[in-house]
PDB file of C-alpha atoms and ligand atoms in Angstrom:
ATOM      1  CA  MET A   1      71.508 142.377 189.737  1.00  0.00           C
ATOM      2  CA  PRO A   2      71.355 140.483 193.070  1.00  0.00           C
ATOM      3  CA  SER A   3      71.830 136.747 192.820  1.00  0.00           C
ATOM      4  CA  PHE A   4      70.684 133.925 195.047  1.00  0.00           C
ATOM      5  CA  ALA A   5      71.836 130.515 196.125  1.00  0.00           C
ATOM      6  CA  TYR A   6      70.024 127.506 197.474  1.00  0.00           C
ATOM      7  CA  PHE A   7      72.239 126.667 200.440  1.00  0.00           C
ATOM      8  CA  LYS A   8      71.586 124.470 203.492  1.00  0.00           C
ATOM      9  CA  LYS A   9      68.022 123.900 202.273  1.00  0.00           C
ATOM     10  CA  LYS A  10      67.167 127.619 202.016  1.00  0.00           C
ATOM     11  CA  PHE A  11      67.219 130.317 199.350  1.00  0.00           C
ATOM     12  CA  VAL A  12      69.650 133.024 200.484  1.00  0.00           C
ATOM     13  CA  PRO A  13      71.411 135.989 198.817  1.00  0.00           C
ATOM     14  CA  LEU A  14      74.541 134.624 197.112  1.00  0.00           C
ATOM     15  CA  ALA A  15      76.792 136.692 199.395  1.00  0.00           C
ATOM     16  CA  GLU A  16      75.373 134.898 202.441  1.00  0.00           C
ATOM     17  CA  ALA A  17      76.157 131.380 201.207  1.00  0.00           C
ATOM     18  CA  ARG A  18      79.450 130.717 202.994  1.00  0.00           C
ATOM     19  CA  ILE A  19      81.311 127.554 203.985  1.00  0.00           C
ATOM     20  CA  SER A  20      83.885 126.831 206.704  1.00  0.00           C
ATOM     21  CA  VAL A  21      87.622 126.779 205.972  1.00  0.00           C
ATOM     22  CA  MET A  22      87.605 123.217 207.350  1.00  0.00           C
ATOM     23  CA  THR A  23      85.171 121.898 204.724  1.00  0.00           C
ATOM     24  CA  HIS A  24      86.465 118.520 203.527  1.00  0.00           C
ATOM     25  CA  ALA A  25      85.687 119.217 199.831  1.00  0.00           C
ATOM     26  CA  LEU A  26      87.828 122.373 199.861  1.00  0.00           C
ATOM     27  CA  HIS A  27      90.925 120.394 200.843  1.00  0.00           C
ATOM     28  CA  TYR A  28      90.526 117.119 198.988  1.00  0.00           C
ATOM     29  CA  GLY A  29      88.332 117.888 195.963  1.00  0.00           C
ATOM     30  CA  THR A  30      85.593 115.610 197.296  1.00  0.00           C
ATOM     31  CA  ALA A  31      82.619 117.042 195.446  1.00  0.00           C
ATOM     32  CA  VAL A  32      80.747 116.691 192.173  1.00  0.00           C
ATOM     33  CA  PHE A  33      79.296 119.562 190.185  1.00  0.00           C
ATOM     34  CA  GLU A  34      77.221 120.362 187.134  1.00  0.00           C
ATOM     35  CA  GLY A  35      77.139 123.168 184.619  1.00  0.00           C
ATOM     36  CA  ILE A  36      73.648 123.948 183.361  1.00  0.00           C
ATOM     37  CA  ARG A  37      72.517 126.750 181.112  1.00  0.00           C
ATOM     38  CA  GLY A  38      69.467 128.929 181.235  1.00  0.00           C
ATOM     39  CA  ASN A  39      69.101 130.392 177.743  1.00  0.00           C
ATOM     40  CA  TRP A  40      67.373 133.748 177.392  1.00  0.00           C
ATOM     41  CA  ASN A  41      64.843 134.125 174.593  1.00  0.00           C
ATOM     42  CA  GLU A  42      64.346 137.851 174.040  1.00  0.00           C
ATOM     43  CA  GLN A  43      61.351 137.482 171.731  1.00  0.00           C
ATOM     44  CA  GLN A  44      59.445 135.184 174.074  1.00  0.00           C
ATOM     45  CA  GLN A  45      60.744 137.054 177.177  1.00  0.00           C
ATOM     46  CA  GLN A  46      61.430 133.628 178.619  1.00  0.00           C
ATOM     47  CA  MET A  47      64.391 131.685 179.954  1.00  0.00           C
ATOM     48  CA  PHE A  48      64.687 128.013 179.074  1.00  0.00           C
ATOM     49  CA  ILE A  49      66.860 125.678 181.130  1.00  0.00           C
ATOM     50  CA  PHE A  50      68.305 123.073 178.811  1.00  0.00           C
ATOM     51  CA  ARG A  51      68.067 119.331 179.624  1.00  0.00           C
ATOM     52  CA  LEU A  52      67.790 120.045 183.336  1.00  0.00           C
ATOM     53  CA  LYS A  53      66.841 116.515 184.345  1.00  0.00           C
ATOM     54  CA  GLU A  54      69.749 114.906 182.468  1.00  0.00           C
ATOM     55  CA  HIS A  55      72.184 117.193 184.299  1.00  0.00           C
ATOM     56  CA  TYR A  56      70.775 116.176 187.670  1.00  0.00           C
ATOM     57  CA  GLN A  57      70.802 112.505 186.717  1.00  0.00           C
ATOM     58  CA  ARG A  58      74.527 112.827 185.960  1.00  0.00           C
ATOM     59  CA  LEU A  59      75.032 114.672 189.262  1.00  0.00           C
ATOM     60  CA  GLU A  60      73.197 111.907 191.102  1.00  0.00           C
ATOM     61  CA  GLU A  61      75.426 109.230 189.540  1.00  0.00           C
ATOM     62  CA  GLY A  62      78.584 111.182 190.399  1.00  0.00           C
ATOM     63  CA  SER A  63      77.357 111.625 193.982  1.00  0.00           C
ATOM     64  CA  ARG A  64      76.873 107.879 194.292  1.00  0.00           C
ATOM     65  CA  LEU A  65      80.393 107.310 193.025  1.00  0.00           C
ATOM     66  CA  LEU A  66      81.759 109.560 195.801  1.00  0.00           C
ATOM     67  CA  ARG A  67      79.500 107.864 198.354  1.00  0.00           C
ATOM     68  CA  MET A  68      77.273 110.897 198.885  1.00  0.00           C
ATOM     69  CA  GLU A  69      73.535 110.731 199.266  1.00  0.00           C
ATOM     70  CA  LEU A  70      71.663 113.638 197.741  1.00  0.00           C
ATOM     71  CA  PRO A  71      69.269 115.306 200.177  1.00  0.00           C
ATOM     72  CA  HIS A  72      66.685 115.653 197.365  1.00  0.00           C
ATOM     73  CA  SER A  73      65.332 113.562 194.491  1.00  0.00           C
ATOM     74  CA  VAL A  74      66.201 114.509 190.913  1.00  0.00           C
ATOM     75  CA  ASP A  75      62.686 115.932 190.431  1.00  0.00           C
ATOM     76  CA  GLU A  76      63.011 118.039 193.591  1.00  0.00           C
ATOM     77  CA  LEU A  77      66.395 119.314 192.421  1.00  0.00           C
ATOM     78  CA  CYS A  78      64.806 120.390 189.134  1.00  0.00           C
ATOM     79  CA  SER A  79      62.043 122.302 190.975  1.00  0.00           C
ATOM     80  CA  ILE A  80      64.560 123.956 193.325  1.00  0.00           C
ATOM     81  CA  THR A  81      66.623 125.076 190.328  1.00  0.00           C
ATOM     82  CA  VAL A  82      63.666 126.575 188.480  1.00  0.00           C
ATOM     83  CA  GLU A  83      62.661 128.406 191.667  1.00  0.00           C
ATOM     84  CA  LEU A  84      66.244 129.675 192.089  1.00  0.00           C
ATOM     85  CA  ALA A  85      66.401 130.934 188.503  1.00  0.00           C
ATOM     86  CA  ARG A  86      63.026 132.648 188.947  1.00  0.00           C
ATOM     87  CA  ARG A  87      64.237 134.411 192.098  1.00  0.00           C
ATOM     88  CA  CYS A  88      67.419 135.572 190.339  1.00  0.00           C
ATOM     89  CA  GLY A  89      65.238 137.118 187.620  1.00  0.00           C
ATOM     90  CA  PHE A  90      67.980 137.354 184.994  1.00  0.00           C
ATOM     91  CA  LYS A  91      67.022 138.380 181.481  1.00  0.00           C
ATOM     92  CA  GLU A  92      70.179 137.111 179.826  1.00  0.00           C
ATOM     93  CA  ASP A  93      72.009 133.826 179.326  1.00  0.00           C
ATOM     94  CA  THR A  94      72.663 132.253 182.695  1.00  0.00           C
ATOM     95  CA  TYR A  95      74.947 129.580 184.043  1.00  0.00           C
ATOM     96  CA  ILE A  96      73.669 127.393 186.861  1.00  0.00           C
ATOM     97  CA  ARG A  97      76.160 125.620 189.115  1.00  0.00           C
ATOM     98  CA  PRO A  98      74.965 122.833 191.434  1.00  0.00           C
ATOM     99  CA  LEU A  99      77.466 121.197 193.783  1.00  0.00           C
ATOM    100  CA  VAL A 100      77.227 118.123 196.010  1.00  0.00           C
ATOM    101  CA  TYR A 101      80.126 118.232 198.433  1.00  0.00           C
ATOM    102  CA  LYS A 102      81.600 116.640 201.514  1.00  0.00           C
ATOM    103  CA  SER A 103      80.512 119.388 203.891  1.00  0.00           C
ATOM    104  CA  ALA A 104      81.976 117.715 206.996  1.00  0.00           C
ATOM    105  CA  GLU A 105      84.438 119.924 208.848  1.00  0.00           C
ATOM    106  CA  ALA A 106      86.899 117.079 209.141  1.00  0.00           C
ATOM    107  CA  MET A 107      90.429 116.342 208.063  1.00  0.00           C
ATOM    108  CA  GLY A 108      91.725 113.080 206.592  1.00  0.00           C
ATOM    109  CA  VAL A 109      91.684 111.845 203.002  1.00  0.00           C
ATOM    110  CA  ARG A 110      88.783 109.444 202.519  1.00  0.00           C
ATOM    111  CA  LEU A 111      85.289 109.112 201.109  1.00  0.00           C
ATOM    112  CA  HIS A 112      83.593 107.321 204.002  1.00  0.00           C
ATOM    113  CA  ASN A 113      81.972 108.672 207.165  1.00  0.00           C
ATOM    114  CA  LEU A 114      81.632 112.262 206.000  1.00  0.00           C
ATOM    115  CA  ASP A 115      78.474 114.377 205.879  1.00  0.00           C
ATOM    116  CA  CYS A 116      77.595 115.924 202.560  1.00  0.00           C
ATOM    117  CA  ASP A 117      75.382 118.738 201.372  1.00  0.00           C
ATOM    118  CA  PHE A 118      73.919 120.210 198.197  1.00  0.00           C
ATOM    119  CA  LEU A 119      74.011 123.785 196.946  1.00  0.00           C
ATOM    120  CA  VAL A 120      73.163 125.550 193.704  1.00  0.00           C
ATOM    121  CA  PHE A 121      73.606 129.113 192.490  1.00  0.00           C
ATOM    122  CA  ALA A 122      73.179 130.998 189.225  1.00  0.00           C
ATOM    123  CA  ILE A 123      75.166 133.770 187.549  1.00  0.00           C
ATOM    124  CA  PRO A 124      74.778 135.620 184.238  1.00  0.00           C
ATOM    125  CA  TRP A 125      77.295 134.118 181.794  1.00  0.00           C
ATOM    126  CA  GLY A 126      77.432 134.551 178.031  1.00  0.00           C
ATOM    127  CA  ARG A 127      80.041 133.342 175.580  1.00  0.00           C
ATOM    128  CA  TYR A 128      82.789 130.952 176.722  1.00  0.00           C
ATOM    129  CA  LEU A 129      84.835 130.341 173.541  1.00  0.00           C
ATOM    130  CA  ASP A 130      85.083 132.244 170.276  1.00  0.00           C
ATOM    131  CA  MET A 131      82.029 130.884 168.445  1.00  0.00           C
ATOM    132  CA  ASP A 132      83.408 131.405 164.932  1.00  0.00           C
ATOM    133  CA  ALA A 133      86.482 129.214 164.903  1.00  0.00           C
ATOM    134  CA  CYS A 134      88.652 128.484 167.898  1.00  0.00           C
ATOM    135  CA  HIS A 135      92.327 127.618 167.846  1.00  0.00           C
ATOM    136  CA  CYS A 136      93.371 124.539 169.846  1.00  0.00           C
ATOM    137  CA  GLY A 137      96.615 123.013 171.001  1.00  0.00           C
ATOM    138  CA  ILE A 138      97.282 119.381 171.899  1.00  0.00           C
ATOM    139  CA  SER A 139      97.725 119.294 175.654  1.00  0.00           C
ATOM    140  CA  SER A 140     100.792 117.753 177.249  1.00  0.00           C
ATOM    141  CA  TRP A 141      98.467 116.765 180.103  1.00  0.00           C
ATOM    142  CA  ARG A 142      96.669 113.474 179.525  1.00  0.00           C
ATOM    143  CA  ARG A 143      93.175 112.616 180.677  1.00  0.00           C
ATOM    144  CA  PRO A 144      93.292 110.084 183.541  1.00  0.00           C
ATOM    145  CA  GLY A 145      92.085 106.526 183.097  1.00  0.00           C
ATOM    146  CA  ASP A 146      88.969 105.189 184.800  1.00  0.00           C
ATOM    147  CA  ASN A 147      91.177 103.535 187.427  1.00  0.00           C
ATOM    148  CA  VAL A 148      92.886 106.843 188.320  1.00  0.00           C
ATOM    149  CA  ILE A 149      89.925 109.243 188.543  1.00  0.00           C
ATOM    150  CA  PRO A 150      86.807 108.301 186.543  1.00  0.00           C
ATOM    151  CA  PRO A 151      86.397 111.164 184.022  1.00  0.00           C
ATOM    152  CA  ARG A 152      82.739 110.383 183.384  1.00  0.00           C
ATOM    153  CA  ALA A 153      81.877 112.035 186.711  1.00  0.00           C
ATOM    154  CA  LYS A 154      82.312 115.772 187.219  1.00  0.00           C
ATOM    155  CA  ILE A 155      84.479 115.367 190.326  1.00  0.00           C
ATOM    156  CA  THR A 156      85.888 118.730 191.444  1.00  0.00           C
ATOM    157  CA  GLY A 157      89.306 117.233 192.316  1.00  0.00           C
ATOM    158  CA  LEU A 158      89.620 115.851 188.781  1.00  0.00           C
ATOM    159  CA  TYR A 159      89.310 119.323 187.283  1.00  0.00           C
ATOM    160  CA  ILE A 160      92.883 120.248 188.204  1.00  0.00           C
ATOM    161  CA  ASN A 161      93.730 118.105 185.156  1.00  0.00           C
ATOM    162  CA  ASN A 162      91.470 120.331 183.053  1.00  0.00           C
ATOM    163  CA  ALA A 163      92.891 123.495 184.641  1.00  0.00           C
ATOM    164  CA  PHE A 164      96.459 122.435 183.742  1.00  0.00           C
ATOM    165  CA  THR A 165      95.280 121.917 180.176  1.00  0.00           C
ATOM    166  CA  LYS A 166      93.379 125.182 179.813  1.00  0.00           C
ATOM    167  CA  THR A 167      96.169 127.332 181.236  1.00  0.00           C
ATOM    168  CA  GLU A 168      98.864 125.591 179.201  1.00  0.00           C
ATOM    169  CA  ALA A 169      96.765 126.236 176.066  1.00  0.00           C
ATOM    170  CA  VAL A 170      96.195 129.918 176.895  1.00  0.00           C
ATOM    171  CA  ASP A 171      99.902 130.391 177.807  1.00  0.00           C
ATOM    172  CA  LYS A 172     100.774 129.099 174.342  1.00  0.00           C
ATOM    173  CA  GLY A 173      98.318 131.455 172.658  1.00  0.00           C
ATOM    174  CA  PHE A 174      95.560 128.882 171.972  1.00  0.00           C
ATOM    175  CA  ASP A 175      91.920 129.129 173.007  1.00  0.00           C
ATOM    176  CA  GLU A 176      91.624 125.566 174.227  1.00  0.00           C
ATOM    177  CA  GLY A 177      93.647 122.381 174.763  1.00  0.00           C
ATOM    178  CA  ILE A 178      92.767 118.921 173.453  1.00  0.00           C
ATOM    179  CA  MET A 179      93.714 116.122 175.822  1.00  0.00           C
ATOM    180  CA  LEU A 180      94.643 112.573 174.852  1.00  0.00           C
ATOM    181  CA  SER A 181      93.548 109.442 176.707  1.00  0.00           C
ATOM    182  CA  PRO A 182      96.141 107.441 178.700  1.00  0.00           C
ATOM    183  CA  ASP A 183      96.777 105.261 175.622  1.00  0.00           C
ATOM    184  CA  GLY A 184      97.222 108.240 173.291  1.00  0.00           C
ATOM    185  CA  TYR A 185      93.855 108.580 171.557  1.00  0.00           C
ATOM    186  CA  VAL A 186      92.005 111.878 171.271  1.00  0.00           C
ATOM    187  CA  SER A 187      89.861 112.375 174.361  1.00  0.00           C
ATOM    188  CA  GLU A 188      88.345 115.857 174.809  1.00  0.00           C
ATOM    189  CA  GLY A 189      88.885 119.552 175.462  1.00  0.00           C
ATOM    190  CA  SER A 190      89.254 120.939 178.982  1.00  0.00           C
ATOM    191  CA  GLY A 191      85.519 121.599 179.106  1.00  0.00           C
ATOM    192  CA  GLU A 192      84.145 120.192 175.858  1.00  0.00           C
ATOM    193  CA  ASN A 193      83.692 116.971 173.895  1.00  0.00           C
ATOM    194  CA  LEU A 194      85.188 116.740 170.435  1.00  0.00           C
ATOM    195  CA  PHE A 195      83.849 115.681 167.032  1.00  0.00           C
ATOM    196  CA  ILE A 196      85.498 115.375 163.639  1.00  0.00           C
ATOM    197  CA  LEU A 197      83.798 115.166 160.258  1.00  0.00           C
ATOM    198  CA  LYS A 198      85.367 112.793 157.731  1.00  0.00           C
ATOM    199  CA  ASP A 199      83.825 111.739 154.408  1.00  0.00           C
ATOM    200  CA  GLY A 200      80.373 112.941 155.430  1.00  0.00           C
ATOM    201  CA  ARG A 201      80.277 111.142 158.768  1.00  0.00           C
ATOM    202  CA  LEU A 202      80.805 112.430 162.287  1.00  0.00           C
ATOM    203  CA  ILE A 203      83.252 110.639 164.549  1.00  0.00           C
ATOM    204  CA  THR A 204      83.571 111.206 168.299  1.00  0.00           C
ATOM    205  CA  PRO A 205      85.669 109.402 170.949  1.00  0.00           C
ATOM    206  CA  PRO A 206      83.865 106.630 172.867  1.00  0.00           C
ATOM    207  CA  VAL A 207      83.226 106.699 176.614  1.00  0.00           C
ATOM    208  CA  SER A 208      86.204 104.342 177.081  1.00  0.00           C
ATOM    209  CA  ASN A 209      88.606 107.092 175.909  1.00  0.00           C
ATOM    210  CA  SER A 210      88.325 108.976 179.240  1.00  0.00           C
ATOM    211  CA  ILE A 211      85.640 111.462 178.246  1.00  0.00           C
ATOM    212  CA  LEU A 212      82.873 113.095 180.196  1.00  0.00           C
ATOM    213  CA  VAL A 213      79.702 111.825 178.555  1.00  0.00           C
ATOM    214  CA  GLY A 214      78.461 115.233 177.527  1.00  0.00           C
ATOM    215  CA  ILE A 215      74.831 116.203 177.289  1.00  0.00           C
ATOM    216  CA  THR A 216      75.647 118.554 174.400  1.00  0.00           C
ATOM    217  CA  ARG A 217      77.494 115.637 172.721  1.00  0.00           C
ATOM    218  CA  ASN A 218      74.300 113.584 172.929  1.00  0.00           C
ATOM    219  CA  THR A 219      72.180 116.532 171.723  1.00  0.00           C
ATOM    220  CA  VAL A 220      74.429 117.084 168.697  1.00  0.00           C
ATOM    221  CA  MET A 221      74.373 113.382 167.793  1.00  0.00           C
ATOM    222  CA  ILE A 222      70.565 113.451 167.815  1.00  0.00           C
ATOM    223  CA  LEU A 223      70.318 116.712 165.827  1.00  0.00           C
ATOM    224  CA  ALA A 224      72.894 115.544 163.260  1.00  0.00           C
ATOM    225  CA  LYS A 225      70.954 112.335 162.662  1.00  0.00           C
ATOM    226  CA  ASN A 226      67.403 113.715 162.730  1.00  0.00           C
ATOM    227  CA  GLU A 227      67.933 117.061 161.049  1.00  0.00           C
ATOM    228  CA  LEU A 228      70.937 116.573 158.749  1.00  0.00           C
ATOM    229  CA  GLY A 229      70.821 112.803 158.188  1.00  0.00           C
ATOM    230  CA  ILE A 230      74.418 112.485 159.429  1.00  0.00           C
ATOM    231  CA  GLU A 231      75.356 109.469 161.562  1.00  0.00           C
ATOM    232  CA  THR A 232      77.910 109.696 164.368  1.00  0.00           C
ATOM    233  CA  ILE A 233      80.374 106.872 164.906  1.00  0.00           C
ATOM    234  CA  GLU A 234      81.825 106.459 168.387  1.00  0.00           C
ATOM    235  CA  ARG A 235      85.341 105.089 167.957  1.00  0.00           C
ATOM    236  CA  PRO A 236      88.894 105.886 169.070  1.00  0.00           C
ATOM    237  CA  ILE A 237      90.461 108.771 167.113  1.00  0.00           C
ATOM    238  CA  ASP A 238      94.220 108.878 166.470  1.00  0.00           C
ATOM    239  CA  PRO A 239      95.711 112.377 166.964  1.00  0.00           C
ATOM    240  CA  GLU A 240      96.870 112.463 163.315  1.00  0.00           C
ATOM    241  CA  GLU A 241      93.256 112.131 162.210  1.00  0.00           C
ATOM    242  CA  LEU A 242      92.613 115.621 163.578  1.00  0.00           C
ATOM    243  CA  TYR A 243      94.904 117.094 160.928  1.00  0.00           C
ATOM    244  CA  THR A 244      93.243 115.299 158.018  1.00  0.00           C
ATOM    245  CA  ALA A 245      89.639 115.804 159.182  1.00  0.00           C
ATOM    246  CA  ASP A 246      87.280 117.781 156.965  1.00  0.00           C
ATOM    247  CA  GLU A 247      85.990 119.573 160.059  1.00  0.00           C
ATOM    248  CA  CYS A 248      86.452 119.529 163.813  1.00  0.00           C
ATOM    249  CA  PHE A 249      84.275 121.067 166.508  1.00  0.00           C
ATOM    250  CA  LEU A 250      83.815 121.128 170.273  1.00  0.00           C
ATOM    251  CA  THR A 251      80.569 120.730 172.223  1.00  0.00           C
ATOM    252  CA  GLY A 252      79.669 121.643 175.784  1.00  0.00           C
ATOM    253  CA  THR A 253      77.127 123.418 177.931  1.00  0.00           C
ATOM    254  CA  ALA A 254      79.416 126.450 178.278  1.00  0.00           C
ATOM    255  CA  ALA A 255      80.989 126.281 174.795  1.00  0.00           C
ATOM    256  CA  HIS A 256      77.804 125.274 172.878  1.00  0.00           C
ATOM    257  CA  VAL A 257      78.923 124.053 169.414  1.00  0.00           C
ATOM    258  CA  THR A 258      82.251 125.688 168.565  1.00  0.00           C
ATOM    259  CA  PRO A 259      84.054 125.009 165.269  1.00  0.00           C
ATOM    260  CA  VAL A 260      87.800 124.405 165.537  1.00  0.00           C
ATOM    261  CA  GLY A 261      89.585 126.412 162.844  1.00  0.00           C
ATOM    262  CA  GLU A 262      93.156 125.384 163.649  1.00  0.00           C
ATOM    263  CA  ILE A 263      94.981 122.817 165.766  1.00  0.00           C
ATOM    264  CA  GLU A 264      98.645 123.474 166.596  1.00  0.00           C
ATOM    265  CA  ASN A 265      98.697 126.151 163.863  1.00  0.00           C
ATOM    266  CA  ARG A 266      97.419 123.759 161.179  1.00  0.00           C
ATOM    267  CA  LYS A 267      94.213 124.679 159.423  1.00  0.00           C
ATOM    268  CA  ILE A 268      91.497 122.014 159.746  1.00  0.00           C
ATOM    269  CA  GLY A 269      89.763 121.319 156.420  1.00  0.00           C
ATOM    270  CA  SER A 270      88.910 124.629 154.795  1.00  0.00           C
ATOM    271  CA  GLY A 271      88.938 126.213 158.275  1.00  0.00           C
ATOM    272  CA  GLY A 272      85.275 127.130 157.892  1.00  0.00           C
ATOM    273  CA  GLY A 273      83.194 124.245 159.223  1.00  0.00           C
ATOM    274  CA  GLU A 274      80.007 124.075 157.157  1.00  0.00           C
ATOM    275  CA  VAL A 275      78.427 121.152 159.041  1.00  0.00           C
ATOM    276  CA  ALA A 276      79.552 122.568 162.397  1.00  0.00           C
ATOM    277  CA  GLY A 277      77.950 125.862 161.425  1.00  0.00           C
ATOM    278  CA  ARG A 278      74.659 124.185 160.540  1.00  0.00           C
ATOM    279  CA  LEU A 279      74.700 122.222 163.799  1.00  0.00           C
ATOM    280  CA  GLN A 280      75.485 125.384 165.731  1.00  0.00           C
ATOM    281  CA  GLU A 281      72.503 127.147 164.168  1.00  0.00           C
ATOM    282  CA  LEU A 282      70.165 124.210 164.883  1.00  0.00           C
ATOM    283  CA  TYR A 283      71.489 123.884 168.428  1.00  0.00           C
ATOM    284  CA  PHE A 284      70.918 127.569 169.253  1.00  0.00           C
ATOM    285  CA  LYS A 285      67.302 127.399 168.093  1.00  0.00           C
ATOM    286  CA  VAL A 286      66.727 124.259 170.160  1.00  0.00           C
ATOM    287  CA  ILE A 287      68.277 125.567 173.410  1.00  0.00           C
ATOM    288  CA  LYS A 288      66.395 128.859 173.160  1.00  0.00           C
ATOM    289  CA  GLY A 289      63.099 127.012 172.941  1.00  0.00           C
ATOM    290  CA  ASP A 290      62.504 128.070 169.339  1.00  0.00           C
ATOM    291  CA  ASN A 291      62.148 124.543 167.925  1.00  0.00           C
ATOM    292  CA  PRO A 292      58.820 122.947 168.980  1.00  0.00           C
ATOM    293  CA  LYS A 293      60.092 119.460 168.094  1.00  0.00           C
ATOM    294  CA  TYR A 294      62.635 119.586 170.923  1.00  0.00           C
ATOM    295  CA  ILE A 295      60.763 121.789 173.381  1.00  0.00           C
ATOM    296  CA  TYR A 296      60.612 118.829 175.795  1.00  0.00           C
ATOM    297  CA  TRP A 297      64.339 119.464 176.474  1.00  0.00           C
ATOM    298  CA  CYS A 298      63.589 123.031 177.628  1.00  0.00           C
ATOM    299  CA  THR A 299      62.225 123.967 181.046  1.00  0.00           C
ATOM    300  CA  PRO A 300      60.688 127.478 181.120  1.00  0.00           C
ATOM    301  CA  VAL A 301      61.595 129.559 184.170  1.00  0.00           C
ATOM    302  CA  TYR A 302      59.105 132.415 184.184  1.00  0.00           C
ATOM    303  CA  GLU A 303      55.368 132.011 184.587  1.00  0.00           C
ATOM    304  CA  LYS A 304      53.371 133.615 181.783  1.00  0.00           C
TER     305      LYS A 304
HETATM  306  N1  PMP B 401      84.064 117.429 178.894  1.00  0.00           N
HETATM  307  C1  PMP B 401      84.385 118.071 180.023  1.00  0.00           C
HETATM  308  C2  PMP B 401      85.680 117.763 180.675  1.00  0.00           C
HETATM  309  C3  PMP B 401      83.509 119.017 180.576  1.00  0.00           C
HETATM  310  O1  PMP B 401      83.819 119.649 181.697  1.00  0.00           O
HETATM  311  C4  PMP B 401      82.293 119.307 179.904  1.00  0.00           C
HETATM  312  C5  PMP B 401      81.363 120.344 180.447  1.00  0.00           C
HETATM  313  N2  PMP B 401      80.456 119.813 181.364  1.00  0.00           N
HETATM  314  C6  PMP B 401      81.999 118.601 178.732  1.00  0.00           C
HETATM  315  C7  PMP B 401      82.905 117.664 178.261  1.00  0.00           C
HETATM  316  C8  PMP B 401      80.704 118.810 178.000  1.00  0.00           C
HETATM  317  O2  PMP B 401      79.648 118.247 178.728  1.00  0.00           O
HETATM  318  P1  PMP B 401      78.177 118.855 178.610  1.00  0.00           P
HETATM  319  O3  PMP B 401      77.840 118.878 177.180  1.00  0.00           O
HETATM  320  O4  PMP B 401      77.336 117.901 179.385  1.00  0.00           O
HETATM  321  O5  PMP B 401      78.225 120.203 179.209  1.00  0.00           O
END
């Protein structure tokens, strides 16, 4: 299936979207990105893009942090993305990748006096982690503090930290690595936020523990409260608490809601994840546009 990109203010075949070897962002990681999902609903023959506006709001904030001015408003970016997805015409789960980058063909480490540009493309992409129960390790790589690289922005250069973590985990036979904050609290997975369940309440690390403020994290907190009557507490989590939790799960646009069965070869709770399972089920209905109560989070791609 041919794919397209929106590149230099035009829709072009993906293969034609090319950048120069001198591009600043390629050398110094001076870019911010997003990961957005288009979820295919077979019954409705429709694709729903989940929380599109929130993703672009986060991209806009990250761009500002790197001193880049977006060439479009958030609303325009949403329209461009729907148009892109429509042109791609996929009838399966899709991953949408926008990027705002220092496009200047210039050398020298800095943020100032560099042109920037925006691009977005889409590819078919299904499952990211084992959805039943993944096996995690504790990463030896720590998440940086706000005064090193702010983790609440999806800065491309920062993701080498995540890449170290993911590859270390896979090398050791785990599915995913859990990183700690600079002061040793639980932070997040290489591409997911983390929750534990203890005594009927959900606990997740606060923004101050070097996390990306995930859109799935927010979605799960809302669904847990509204649909299951379970409150989420945002507070620092000691690593030992992972081993005594009743349940643990990861959340992210790519990973959805993924129960954690084991951490460092220790079974978490019963290893099953009843609440995580219920949240996963609720979440899938919502992102596929099958729950009218939350349909305002879903942008349909195809005209009916
Ligand atoms: N943490 C990190 C480091 C991530 O890369 C992601 C994926 N964007 C998440 C958490 C989850 O964020 P979201 O739910 O917004 O996809």
